[in-house]
Amino acid sequence: MQVQVHPMWESYPKIKADLLSVLQMVESHVRIHDKNIESTIRDLIYSGGKLLRPAYTLLCSQIGSASSQEKERSIAVAAALETLHMATLVHDDVIDEADTRHSNPTIHTQKGNQFAIYSGDYLFCVCFTILSKHASSLAHLEFNARSMEKILTGELDQLNSRYRTVASVKDYLSRISGKTAQLFAVSCYSGAITSDASRRQAVTAWNMGHYIGMAFQIMDDVLDFKGDSQTLGKPSMADIRQGIYTLPLLYAMKAKPNVLHPLLAKKEALTENDLMQIMEIVEETRGVEKAQQVAEKYTNKALKALAKLPDGEYKRTLYEITTNLLHRTV
Amino acid sequence: MQVQVHPMWESYPKIKADLLSVLQMVESHVRIHDKNIESTIRDLIYSGGKLLRPAYTLLCSQIGSASSQEKERSIAVAAALETLHMATLVHDDVIDEADTRHSNPTIHTQKGNQFAIYSGDYLFCVCFTILSKHASSLAHLEFNARSMEKILTGELDQLNSRYRTVASVKDYLSRISGKTAQLFAVSCYSGAITSDASRRQAVTAWNMGHYIGMAFQIMDDVLDFKGDSQTLGKPSMADIRQGIYTLPLLYAMKAKPNVLHPLLAKKEALTENDLMQIMEIVEETRGVEKAQQVAEKYTNKALKALAKLPDGEYKRTLYEITTNLLHRTV
């Protein structure tokens, strides 16, 4: 497999080079006696994800004025966070029974659920190995471990609220805050602190990351209602069958509970026809537009936070990738 | 649920009290917004495991001469290692499709595989939170993270070598060294270093733990060939159907490959009758006795390592629980 980073970084050669170092650092920590297993995990590392979280870490590591010696540390922190992200993706794919990710067959499809579960666990450990080797302090590490706990409790929360038709918009926002926004916030914050940014700047980076993560997840959920399995690379509407009701649907449920609740009560038994009907109701009640407006609000909050950070090339890059990301159509 | 530790600790009131502190420390770190989820995980903590690994940590934390202020640290390290063990058990139960553990329904039986996968992940993070809060140094933490990686690669190795009829005794020993002995070794070693034991004493504790773990796993596998599902609390012979060939069977395969290989080639399709036949061949070829002899060798090595440690009450306790553990019949 040829080593490469996602084409979205073509226009940013410095970030692209650093992201390659990030992937190489992850790879250098994957050392498994059985070379067959090692190569499966190596393929995962280079499987072409967007590397958004490590990119935010790297960009935010230019907020402060730390010396270039800190460069390696920011690459390490970015590598640890990407490893964590990979670990959760591998487990998510088992849970969602997803067959492909970035057009490649998922690990559990290739090697079975058991292999995927332990591979994810292994990657969790690699994440902590990298962090403990490079973190600036035990306190920083504890902070990271606690953040990761929040990500997992977000996932658990989501599972536990499946098929809950009384779920409110507030519940949804709290869920995605743990599940997605937390890791974006940690990525930005960790970058800032490796650069010796001030406390206030680090908090601004945290907030920016949180808002980006919120907008990102809402857009992801919105696109599920717009795209088909080809443009999105994962089966749309899968969430609904699994009882995960996202923002566009929640708005529709608010508007037409009497039509939607009996349909949703079918749970896994929802037919293609039912799903088409649900999509029509979401369209009719303008669920997608309303959700998009919420995403827009978070995007604006993110850009407002970004505006407070010190000027520099990194800031322009952050602005570009953030606006592109949150206005994407796929 | 009444808080209690396993009855095997009744005769050791000091250890029993410390183990209770260990469980309480784990519990104090489990803080989840959704109280329903929190209580499922709390039940797991108090579900009545033997707590062997934290007990070894606590006992080995009396090797050195550290002040009593270090007591909290040894309880924390023991808590982290037990949390790690719980995380792997939750995932193991998903992988083995086990319905009960310690006579309680497993998490995945109660709440589904998805919940179990994320709960295990959450416990991994809790383990690291506890470690990073209480570890003496980043180097100690890195050591722990690397040890955990070895445990997972042991599990991955085991999965990858399933149904491999050419597996040798050496492969088996290397597999259980990662999968089981590693955590016993880390438990003993970590106890020793929190007590400021000498480098040589810490290495002796490591070796002792490694030998105990090896003997423990071999005995576990031996008991699978002796017990029935009632005395063992888990379905015997499950390993064979899953293609995990343990030591008694490996010896039988060496002695009668022509009879066993065609039988084992049936994999998941093995009938009860086939399994009975396999058990008879293992008995005929004295596979169980041969495996027990290997366990005995490791037990003796463990006791020899133990003998090198400084005298004290902890040493007598270590001797008693180790000999009881490795001569158990259930």
PDB file of N, CA and C in Angstrom, chain A residues 29 31-34 36-37 41 91-92 94-95 111 114-115 117-119 121-122 124-126 128-129 131-133 135-138 141-142 145-146 148-149 152-153 155-157 159-160 162 164 242, chain B residues 29 31-34 36-37 41 91-92 94-95 111 114-115 117-119 121-122 124-126 128-129 131-133 135-138 141-142 145-146 148-149 152-153 155-157 159-160 162 164:
ATOM      1  N   HIS A  29       4.981   2.641  16.367  1.00  0.00           N
ATOM      2  CA  HIS A  29       4.601   2.081  17.668  1.00  0.00           C
ATOM      3  C   HIS A  29       3.829   0.771  17.543  1.00  0.00           C
ATOM      4  N   ARG A  31       4.064  -2.710  16.889  1.00  0.00           N
ATOM      5  CA  ARG A  31       5.060  -3.777  16.781  1.00  0.00           C
ATOM      6  C   ARG A  31       4.434  -5.058  17.300  1.00  0.00           C
ATOM      7  N   ILE A  32       4.100  -5.934  16.379  1.00  0.00           N
ATOM      8  CA  ILE A  32       3.430  -7.168  16.767  1.00  0.00           C
ATOM      9  C   ILE A  32       4.202  -8.345  16.211  1.00  0.00           C
ATOM     10  N   HIS A  33       4.428  -9.292  17.074  1.00  0.00           N
ATOM     11  CA  HIS A  33       5.174 -10.510  16.740  1.00  0.00           C
ATOM     12  C   HIS A  33       4.654 -11.132  15.436  1.00  0.00           C
ATOM     13  N   ASP A  34       3.339 -11.279  15.344  1.00  0.00           N
ATOM     14  CA  ASP A  34       2.734 -11.891  14.158  1.00  0.00           C
ATOM     15  C   ASP A  34       2.629 -10.832  13.052  1.00  0.00           C
ATOM     16  N   ASN A  36       1.476 -10.844  10.095  1.00  0.00           N
ATOM     17  CA  ASN A  36       0.188 -10.808   9.425  1.00  0.00           C
ATOM     18  C   ASN A  36      -0.757  -9.821  10.144  1.00  0.00           C
ATOM     19  N   ILE A  37      -0.793  -9.915  11.483  1.00  0.00           N
ATOM     20  CA  ILE A  37      -1.617  -9.002  12.283  1.00  0.00           C
ATOM     21  C   ILE A  37      -1.081  -7.579  12.145  1.00  0.00           C
ATOM     22  N   ILE A  41      -3.027  -4.009  10.783  1.00  0.00           N
ATOM     23  CA  ILE A  41      -3.140  -2.756  11.525  1.00  0.00           C
ATOM     24  C   ILE A  41      -2.416  -1.627  10.787  1.00  0.00           C
ATOM     25  N   HIS A  91     -13.896  -0.136  16.634  1.00  0.00           N
ATOM     26  CA  HIS A  91     -15.006  -0.640  17.458  1.00  0.00           C
ATOM     27  C   HIS A  91     -16.361  -0.161  16.930  1.00  0.00           C
ATOM     28  N   ASP A  92     -16.413   1.082  16.458  1.00  0.00           N
ATOM     29  CA  ASP A  92     -17.670   1.580  15.873  1.00  0.00           C
ATOM     30  C   ASP A  92     -18.110   0.710  14.701  1.00  0.00           C
ATOM     31  N   VAL A  94     -17.527  -2.404  14.196  1.00  0.00           N
ATOM     32  CA  VAL A  94     -18.097  -3.664  14.687  1.00  0.00           C
ATOM     33  C   VAL A  94     -19.538  -3.409  15.114  1.00  0.00           C
ATOM     34  N   ILE A  95     -19.712  -2.337  15.863  1.00  0.00           N
ATOM     35  CA  ILE A  95     -21.024  -2.027  16.431  1.00  0.00           C
ATOM     36  C   ILE A  95     -22.037  -1.680  15.350  1.00  0.00           C
ATOM     37  N   LYS A 111     -11.412  -9.796   9.134  1.00  0.00           N
ATOM     38  CA  LYS A 111     -10.820 -10.733  10.103  1.00  0.00           C
ATOM     39  C   LYS A 111     -11.781 -11.162  11.207  1.00  0.00           C
ATOM     40  N   GLN A 114     -13.980 -10.543  16.507  1.00  0.00           N
ATOM     41  CA  GLN A 114     -13.083 -10.780  17.633  1.00  0.00           C
ATOM     42  C   GLN A 114     -11.770 -10.068  17.400  1.00  0.00           C
ATOM     43  N   PHE A 115     -11.253 -10.250  16.198  1.00  0.00           N
ATOM     44  CA  PHE A 115     -10.002  -9.605  15.842  1.00  0.00           C
ATOM     45  C   PHE A 115     -10.143  -8.083  15.935  1.00  0.00           C
ATOM     46  N   ILE A 117     -12.207  -6.338  17.790  1.00  0.00           N
ATOM     47  CA  ILE A 117     -12.303  -5.856  19.174  1.00  0.00           C
ATOM     48  C   ILE A 117     -10.917  -5.752  19.805  1.00  0.00           C
ATOM     49  N   TYR A 118     -10.131  -6.823  19.671  1.00  0.00           N
ATOM     50  CA  TYR A 118      -8.797  -6.775  20.274  1.00  0.00           C
ATOM     51  C   TYR A 118      -7.875  -5.772  19.563  1.00  0.00           C
ATOM     52  N   SER A 119      -8.049  -5.605  18.246  1.00  0.00           N
ATOM     53  CA  SER A 119      -7.217  -4.611  17.557  1.00  0.00           C
ATOM     54  C   SER A 119      -7.506  -3.219  18.091  1.00  0.00           C
ATOM     55  N   ASP A 121      -8.614  -2.501  21.050  1.00  0.00           N
ATOM     56  CA  ASP A 121      -8.022  -2.444  22.394  1.00  0.00           C
ATOM     57  C   ASP A 121      -6.519  -2.190  22.307  1.00  0.00           C
ATOM     58  N   TYR A 122      -5.904  -2.888  21.366  1.00  0.00           N
ATOM     59  CA  TYR A 122      -4.462  -2.718  21.192  1.00  0.00           C
ATOM     60  C   TYR A 122      -4.147  -1.261  20.845  1.00  0.00           C
ATOM     61  N   PHE A 124      -5.887   1.383  21.586  1.00  0.00           N
ATOM     62  CA  PHE A 124      -6.039   2.193  22.810  1.00  0.00           C
ATOM     63  C   PHE A 124      -4.729   2.208  23.603  1.00  0.00           C
ATOM     64  N   CYS A 125      -4.143   1.014  23.738  1.00  0.00           N
ATOM     65  CA  CYS A 125      -2.894   0.928  24.503  1.00  0.00           C
ATOM     66  C   CYS A 125      -1.775   1.679  23.804  1.00  0.00           C
ATOM     67  N   VAL A 126      -1.715   1.575  22.474  1.00  0.00           N
ATOM     68  CA  VAL A 126      -0.684   2.297  21.726  1.00  0.00           C
ATOM     69  C   VAL A 126      -0.846   3.799  21.949  1.00  0.00           C
ATOM     70  N   PHE A 128      -1.959   5.289  24.548  1.00  0.00           N
ATOM     71  CA  PHE A 128      -1.413   5.652  25.861  1.00  0.00           C
ATOM     72  C   PHE A 128       0.099   5.512  25.922  1.00  0.00           C
ATOM     73  N   THR A 129       0.628   4.551  25.182  1.00  0.00           N
ATOM     74  CA  THR A 129       2.092   4.429  25.152  1.00  0.00           C
ATOM     75  C   THR A 129       2.687   5.702  24.558  1.00  0.00           C
ATOM     76  N   LEU A 131       1.343   8.665  24.329  1.00  0.00           N
ATOM     77  CA  LEU A 131       1.125   9.803  25.231  1.00  0.00           C
ATOM     78  C   LEU A 131       2.087   9.780  26.405  1.00  0.00           C
ATOM     79  N   SER A 132       2.257   8.592  26.998  1.00  0.00           N
ATOM     80  CA  SER A 132       3.089   8.582  28.207  1.00  0.00           C
ATOM     81  C   SER A 132       4.553   8.780  27.858  1.00  0.00           C
ATOM     82  N   LYS A 133       4.911   8.459  26.624  1.00  0.00           N
ATOM     83  CA  LYS A 133       6.294   8.680  26.208  1.00  0.00           C
ATOM     84  C   LYS A 133       6.548  10.165  25.934  1.00  0.00           C
ATOM     85  N   ALA A 135       4.067  12.931  26.649  1.00  0.00           N
ATOM     86  CA  ALA A 135       3.292  13.973  27.319  1.00  0.00           C
ATOM     87  C   ALA A 135       4.226  14.823  28.166  1.00  0.00           C
ATOM     88  N   SER A 136       3.815  16.081  28.388  1.00  0.00           N
ATOM     89  CA  SER A 136       4.681  16.959  29.155  1.00  0.00           C
ATOM     90  C   SER A 136       4.595  16.644  30.640  1.00  0.00           C
ATOM     91  N   SER A 137       3.494  16.057  31.084  1.00  0.00           N
ATOM     92  CA  SER A 137       3.352  15.785  32.513  1.00  0.00           C
ATOM     93  C   SER A 137       2.271  14.748  32.754  1.00  0.00           C
ATOM     94  N   LEU A 138       2.293  14.174  33.945  1.00  0.00           N
ATOM     95  CA  LEU A 138       1.249  13.225  34.324  1.00  0.00           C
ATOM     96  C   LEU A 138      -0.119  13.915  34.326  1.00  0.00           C
ATOM     97  N   LEU A 141      -1.537  13.942  30.974  1.00  0.00           N
ATOM     98  CA  LEU A 141      -1.980  12.599  30.629  1.00  0.00           C
ATOM     99  C   LEU A 141      -3.318  12.282  31.281  1.00  0.00           C
ATOM    100  N   GLU A 142      -3.441  12.670  32.533  1.00  0.00           N
ATOM    101  CA  GLU A 142      -4.687  12.414  33.253  1.00  0.00           C
ATOM    102  C   GLU A 142      -5.833  13.143  32.549  1.00  0.00           C
ATOM    103  N   ALA A 145      -6.743  11.168  29.538  1.00  0.00           N
ATOM    104  CA  ALA A 145      -7.476   9.940  29.869  1.00  0.00           C
ATOM    105  C   ALA A 145      -8.924  10.276  30.236  1.00  0.00           C
ATOM    106  N   ARG A 146      -9.097  11.362  30.995  1.00  0.00           N
ATOM    107  CA  ARG A 146     -10.463  11.752  31.373  1.00  0.00           C
ATOM    108  C   ARG A 146     -11.284  12.171  30.159  1.00  0.00           C
ATOM    109  N   MET A 148     -10.934  11.034  27.217  1.00  0.00           N
ATOM    110  CA  MET A 148     -11.303   9.828  26.492  1.00  0.00           C
ATOM    111  C   MET A 148     -12.480   9.141  27.161  1.00  0.00           C
ATOM    112  N   GLU A 149     -12.477   9.154  28.485  1.00  0.00           N
ATOM    113  CA  GLU A 149     -13.637   8.593  29.195  1.00  0.00           C
ATOM    114  C   GLU A 149     -14.918   9.270  28.720  1.00  0.00           C
ATOM    115  N   LEU A 152     -16.166   7.941  25.490  1.00  0.00           N
ATOM    116  CA  LEU A 152     -16.825   6.642  25.622  1.00  0.00           C
ATOM    117  C   LEU A 152     -18.178   6.750  26.323  1.00  0.00           C
ATOM    118  N   THR A 153     -18.268   7.616  27.326  1.00  0.00           N
ATOM    119  CA  THR A 153     -19.583   7.724  27.969  1.00  0.00           C
ATOM    120  C   THR A 153     -20.570   8.361  26.989  1.00  0.00           C
ATOM    121  N   GLU A 155     -20.618   7.676  23.807  1.00  0.00           N
ATOM    122  CA  GLU A 155     -21.047   6.529  22.990  1.00  0.00           C
ATOM    123  C   GLU A 155     -22.042   5.667  23.763  1.00  0.00           C
ATOM    124  N   LEU A 156     -21.755   5.438  25.038  1.00  0.00           N
ATOM    125  CA  LEU A 156     -22.655   4.611  25.856  1.00  0.00           C
ATOM    126  C   LEU A 156     -24.024   5.278  25.980  1.00  0.00           C
ATOM    127  N   ASP A 157     -23.976   6.589  26.204  1.00  0.00           N
ATOM    128  CA  ASP A 157     -25.207   7.374  26.282  1.00  0.00           C
ATOM    129  C   ASP A 157     -26.041   7.205  25.022  1.00  0.00           C
ATOM    130  N   LEU A 159     -25.970   4.741  22.875  1.00  0.00           N
ATOM    131  CA  LEU A 159     -26.538   3.391  22.806  1.00  0.00           C
ATOM    132  C   LEU A 159     -27.772   3.285  23.693  1.00  0.00           C
ATOM    133  N   ASN A 160     -27.638   3.859  24.885  1.00  0.00           N
ATOM    134  CA  ASN A 160     -28.699   3.712  25.862  1.00  0.00           C
ATOM    135  C   ASN A 160     -29.943   4.501  25.496  1.00  0.00           C
ATOM    136  N   ARG A 162     -31.043   4.737  22.440  1.00  0.00           N
ATOM    137  CA  ARG A 162     -31.557   4.280  21.144  1.00  0.00           C
ATOM    138  C   ARG A 162     -33.055   4.022  21.212  1.00  0.00           C
ATOM    139  N   ARG A 164     -35.341   5.932  21.555  1.00  0.00           N
ATOM    140  CA  ARG A 164     -36.068   6.758  22.524  1.00  0.00           C
ATOM    141  C   ARG A 164     -36.724   7.910  21.760  1.00  0.00           C
ATOM    142  N   GLN A 242     -31.057   1.619  13.426  1.00  0.00           N
ATOM    143  CA  GLN A 242     -30.403   1.273  14.692  1.00  0.00           C
ATOM    144  C   GLN A 242     -30.939   2.081  15.872  1.00  0.00           C
TER     145      GLN A 242
ATOM    146  N   HIS B  29     -13.956   6.165  40.430  1.00  0.00           N
ATOM    147  CA  HIS B  29     -13.574   6.742  39.135  1.00  0.00           C
ATOM    148  C   HIS B  29     -14.616   6.515  38.059  1.00  0.00           C
ATOM    149  N   ARG B  31     -17.768   7.527  36.778  1.00  0.00           N
ATOM    150  CA  ARG B  31     -18.749   8.613  36.896  1.00  0.00           C
ATOM    151  C   ARG B  31     -19.384   8.817  35.536  1.00  0.00           C
ATOM    152  N   ILE B  32     -20.616   8.362  35.420  1.00  0.00           N
ATOM    153  CA  ILE B  32     -21.297   8.459  34.134  1.00  0.00           C
ATOM    154  C   ILE B  32     -22.623   9.177  34.330  1.00  0.00           C
ATOM    155  N   HIS B  33     -22.855  10.120  33.468  1.00  0.00           N
ATOM    156  CA  HIS B  33     -24.067  10.923  33.486  1.00  0.00           C
ATOM    157  C   HIS B  33     -25.316  10.038  33.621  1.00  0.00           C
ATOM    158  N   ASP B  34     -25.396   9.010  32.772  1.00  0.00           N
ATOM    159  CA  ASP B  34     -26.568   8.130  32.779  1.00  0.00           C
ATOM    160  C   ASP B  34     -26.409   7.115  33.923  1.00  0.00           C
ATOM    161  N   ASN B  36     -28.131   4.658  34.945  1.00  0.00           N
ATOM    162  CA  ASN B  36     -28.425   3.289  34.571  1.00  0.00           C
ATOM    163  C   ASN B  36     -27.136   2.592  34.079  1.00  0.00           C
ATOM    164  N   ILE B  37     -26.404   3.304  33.224  1.00  0.00           N
ATOM    165  CA  ILE B  37     -25.131   2.763  32.723  1.00  0.00           C
ATOM    166  C   ILE B  37     -24.133   2.643  33.873  1.00  0.00           C
ATOM    167  N   ILE B  41     -22.041  -0.791  35.345  1.00  0.00           N
ATOM    168  CA  ILE B  41     -20.589  -0.922  35.491  1.00  0.00           C
ATOM    169  C   ILE B  41     -20.214  -1.120  36.961  1.00  0.00           C
ATOM    170  N   HIS B  91     -14.600  -7.599  27.202  1.00  0.00           N
ATOM    171  CA  HIS B  91     -14.407  -7.871  25.774  1.00  0.00           C
ATOM    172  C   HIS B  91     -14.265  -9.371  25.507  1.00  0.00           C
ATOM    173  N   ASP B  92     -13.570 -10.083  26.394  1.00  0.00           N
ATOM    174  CA  ASP B  92     -13.455 -11.544  26.231  1.00  0.00           C
ATOM    175  C   ASP B  92     -14.826 -12.196  26.207  1.00  0.00           C
ATOM    176  N   VAL B  94     -17.624 -10.959  25.241  1.00  0.00           N
ATOM    177  CA  VAL B  94     -18.270 -10.733  23.940  1.00  0.00           C
ATOM    178  C   VAL B  94     -17.699 -11.724  22.935  1.00  0.00           C
ATOM    179  N   ILE B  95     -16.369 -11.823  22.938  1.00  0.00           N
ATOM    180  CA  ILE B  95     -15.686 -12.665  21.957  1.00  0.00           C
ATOM    181  C   ILE B  95     -16.007 -14.139  22.162  1.00  0.00           C
ATOM    182  N   LYS B 111     -26.995  -6.304  28.136  1.00  0.00           N
ATOM    183  CA  LYS B 111     -27.161  -5.032  27.426  1.00  0.00           C
ATOM    184  C   LYS B 111     -26.750  -5.077  25.962  1.00  0.00           C
ATOM    185  N   GLN B 114     -22.818  -4.242  21.798  1.00  0.00           N
ATOM    186  CA  GLN B 114     -22.384  -2.872  21.563  1.00  0.00           C
ATOM    187  C   GLN B 114     -22.063  -2.190  22.877  1.00  0.00           C
ATOM    188  N   PHE B 115     -22.994  -2.347  23.811  1.00  0.00           N
ATOM    189  CA  PHE B 115     -22.794  -1.760  25.132  1.00  0.00           C
ATOM    190  C   PHE B 115     -21.532  -2.336  25.778  1.00  0.00           C
ATOM    191  N   ILE B 117     -18.875  -3.592  24.329  1.00  0.00           N
ATOM    192  CA  ILE B 117     -17.633  -3.113  23.694  1.00  0.00           C
ATOM    193  C   ILE B 117     -17.271  -1.727  24.239  1.00  0.00           C
ATOM    194  N   TYR B 118     -18.227  -0.816  24.245  1.00  0.00           N
ATOM    195  CA  TYR B 118     -17.928   0.535  24.745  1.00  0.00           C
ATOM    196  C   TYR B 118     -17.644   0.552  26.251  1.00  0.00           C
ATOM    197  N   SER B 119     -18.314  -0.333  27.002  1.00  0.00           N
ATOM    198  CA  SER B 119     -18.031  -0.378  28.449  1.00  0.00           C
ATOM    199  C   SER B 119     -16.592  -0.803  28.687  1.00  0.00           C
ATOM    200  N   ASP B 121     -14.128  -0.368  26.621  1.00  0.00           N
ATOM    201  CA  ASP B 121     -13.296   0.778  26.213  1.00  0.00           C
ATOM    202  C   ASP B 121     -13.249   1.830  27.320  1.00  0.00           C
ATOM    203  N   TYR B 122     -14.421   2.070  27.891  1.00  0.00           N
ATOM    204  CA  TYR B 122     -14.502   3.054  28.975  1.00  0.00           C
ATOM    205  C   TYR B 122     -13.599   2.629  30.134  1.00  0.00           C
ATOM    206  N   PHE B 124     -10.945   0.756  30.004  1.00  0.00           N
ATOM    207  CA  PHE B 124      -9.548   0.999  29.605  1.00  0.00           C
ATOM    208  C   PHE B 124      -9.144   2.433  29.960  1.00  0.00           C
ATOM    209  N   CYS B 125     -10.027   3.365  29.614  1.00  0.00           N
ATOM    210  CA  CYS B 125      -9.710   4.776  29.884  1.00  0.00           C
ATOM    211  C   CYS B 125      -9.636   5.041  31.390  1.00  0.00           C
ATOM    212  N   VAL B 126     -10.553   4.426  32.141  1.00  0.00           N
ATOM    213  CA  VAL B 126     -10.529   4.604  33.598  1.00  0.00           C
ATOM    214  C   VAL B 126      -9.198   4.087  34.151  1.00  0.00           C
ATOM    215  N   PHE B 128      -6.346   4.075  32.707  1.00  0.00           N
ATOM    216  CA  PHE B 128      -5.295   5.060  32.452  1.00  0.00           C
ATOM    217  C   PHE B 128      -5.470   6.326  33.279  1.00  0.00           C
ATOM    218  N   THR B 129      -6.720   6.692  33.537  1.00  0.00           N
ATOM    219  CA  THR B 129      -6.938   7.854  34.397  1.00  0.00           C
ATOM    220  C   THR B 129      -6.355   7.587  35.784  1.00  0.00           C
ATOM    221  N   LEU B 131      -4.074   5.411  36.627  1.00  0.00           N
ATOM    222  CA  LEU B 131      -2.610   5.335  36.556  1.00  0.00           C
ATOM    223  C   LEU B 131      -1.978   6.703  36.439  1.00  0.00           C
ATOM    224  N   SER B 132      -2.556   7.550  35.564  1.00  0.00           N
ATOM    225  CA  SER B 132      -1.882   8.839  35.362  1.00  0.00           C
ATOM    226  C   SER B 132      -2.043   9.737  36.576  1.00  0.00           C
ATOM    227  N   LYS B 133      -3.082   9.478  37.349  1.00  0.00           N
ATOM    228  CA  LYS B 133      -3.267  10.271  38.568  1.00  0.00           C
ATOM    229  C   LYS B 133      -2.293   9.821  39.654  1.00  0.00           C
ATOM    230  N   ALA B 135       0.485   7.319  39.167  1.00  0.00           N
ATOM    231  CA  ALA B 135       1.776   6.703  38.840  1.00  0.00           C
ATOM    232  C   ALA B 135       2.894   7.589  39.352  1.00  0.00           C
ATOM    233  N   SER B 136       4.042   6.961  39.611  1.00  0.00           N
ATOM    234  CA  SER B 136       5.147   7.744  40.153  1.00  0.00           C
ATOM    235  C   SER B 136       5.825   8.554  39.051  1.00  0.00           C
ATOM    236  N   SER B 137       5.715   8.115  37.803  1.00  0.00           N
ATOM    237  CA  SER B 137       6.403   8.832  36.726  1.00  0.00           C
ATOM    238  C   SER B 137       5.802   8.473  35.381  1.00  0.00           C
ATOM    239  N   LEU B 138       6.101   9.301  34.401  1.00  0.00           N
ATOM    240  CA  LEU B 138       5.665   8.994  33.036  1.00  0.00           C
ATOM    241  C   LEU B 138       6.317   7.707  32.543  1.00  0.00           C
ATOM    242  N   LEU B 141       4.352   4.833  33.666  1.00  0.00           N
ATOM    243  CA  LEU B 141       3.113   4.756  32.902  1.00  0.00           C
ATOM    244  C   LEU B 141       3.365   4.160  31.523  1.00  0.00           C
ATOM    245  N   GLU B 142       4.453   4.598  30.917  1.00  0.00           N
ATOM    246  CA  GLU B 142       4.782   4.071  29.593  1.00  0.00           C
ATOM    247  C   GLU B 142       5.015   2.567  29.688  1.00  0.00           C
ATOM    248  N   ALA B 145       1.673   0.928  29.862  1.00  0.00           N
ATOM    249  CA  ALA B 145       0.971   0.933  28.579  1.00  0.00           C
ATOM    250  C   ALA B 145       1.569  -0.121  27.647  1.00  0.00           C
ATOM    251  N   ARG B 146       2.890  -0.232  27.665  1.00  0.00           N
ATOM    252  CA  ARG B 146       3.543  -1.224  26.802  1.00  0.00           C
ATOM    253  C   ARG B 146       3.192  -2.647  27.240  1.00  0.00           C
ATOM    254  N   MET B 148       0.441  -3.516  28.599  1.00  0.00           N
ATOM    255  CA  MET B 148      -0.925  -3.776  28.166  1.00  0.00           C
ATOM    256  C   MET B 148      -0.974  -4.139  26.691  1.00  0.00           C
ATOM    257  N   GLU B 149      -0.140  -3.441  25.911  1.00  0.00           N
ATOM    258  CA  GLU B 149      -0.054  -3.798  24.485  1.00  0.00           C
ATOM    259  C   GLU B 149       0.274  -5.275  24.343  1.00  0.00           C
ATOM    260  N   LEU B 152      -2.656  -7.513  24.780  1.00  0.00           N
ATOM    261  CA  LEU B 152      -3.550  -7.516  23.620  1.00  0.00           C
ATOM    262  C   LEU B 152      -2.943  -8.243  22.433  1.00  0.00           C
ATOM    263  N   THR B 153      -1.623  -8.084  22.231  1.00  0.00           N
ATOM    264  CA  THR B 153      -1.046  -8.817  21.106  1.00  0.00           C
ATOM    265  C   THR B 153      -1.085 -10.314  21.410  1.00  0.00           C
ATOM    266  N   GLU B 155      -3.575 -11.774  22.898  1.00  0.00           N
ATOM    267  CA  GLU B 155      -4.945 -12.158  22.524  1.00  0.00           C
ATOM    268  C   GLU B 155      -5.081 -12.248  20.999  1.00  0.00           C
ATOM    269  N   LEU B 156      -4.491 -11.278  20.309  1.00  0.00           N
ATOM    270  CA  LEU B 156      -4.563 -11.275  18.839  1.00  0.00           C
ATOM    271  C   LEU B 156      -3.860 -12.505  18.269  1.00  0.00           C
ATOM    272  N   ASP B 157      -2.699 -12.812  18.857  1.00  0.00           N
ATOM    273  CA  ASP B 157      -1.949 -13.999  18.469  1.00  0.00           C
ATOM    274  C   ASP B 157      -2.799 -15.252  18.621  1.00  0.00           C
ATOM    275  N   LEU B 159      -6.058 -15.480  18.628  1.00  0.00           N
ATOM    276  CA  LEU B 159      -7.111 -15.501  17.609  1.00  0.00           C
ATOM    277  C   LEU B 159      -6.565 -15.967  16.277  1.00  0.00           C
ATOM    278  N   ASN B 160      -5.383 -15.457  15.969  1.00  0.00           N
ATOM    279  CA  ASN B 160      -4.814 -15.736  14.657  1.00  0.00           C
ATOM    280  C   ASN B 160      -4.328 -17.173  14.523  1.00  0.00           C
ATOM    281  N   ARG B 162      -5.934 -19.719  15.780  1.00  0.00           N
ATOM    282  CA  ARG B 162      -7.056 -20.644  15.973  1.00  0.00           C
ATOM    283  C   ARG B 162      -7.101 -21.699  14.871  1.00  0.00           C
ATOM    284  N   ARG B 164      -5.249 -23.953  14.293  1.00  0.00           N
ATOM    285  CA  ARG B 164      -3.953 -24.289  13.710  1.00  0.00           C
ATOM    286  C   ARG B 164      -3.462 -25.581  14.355  1.00  0.00           C
TER     287      ARG B 164
END
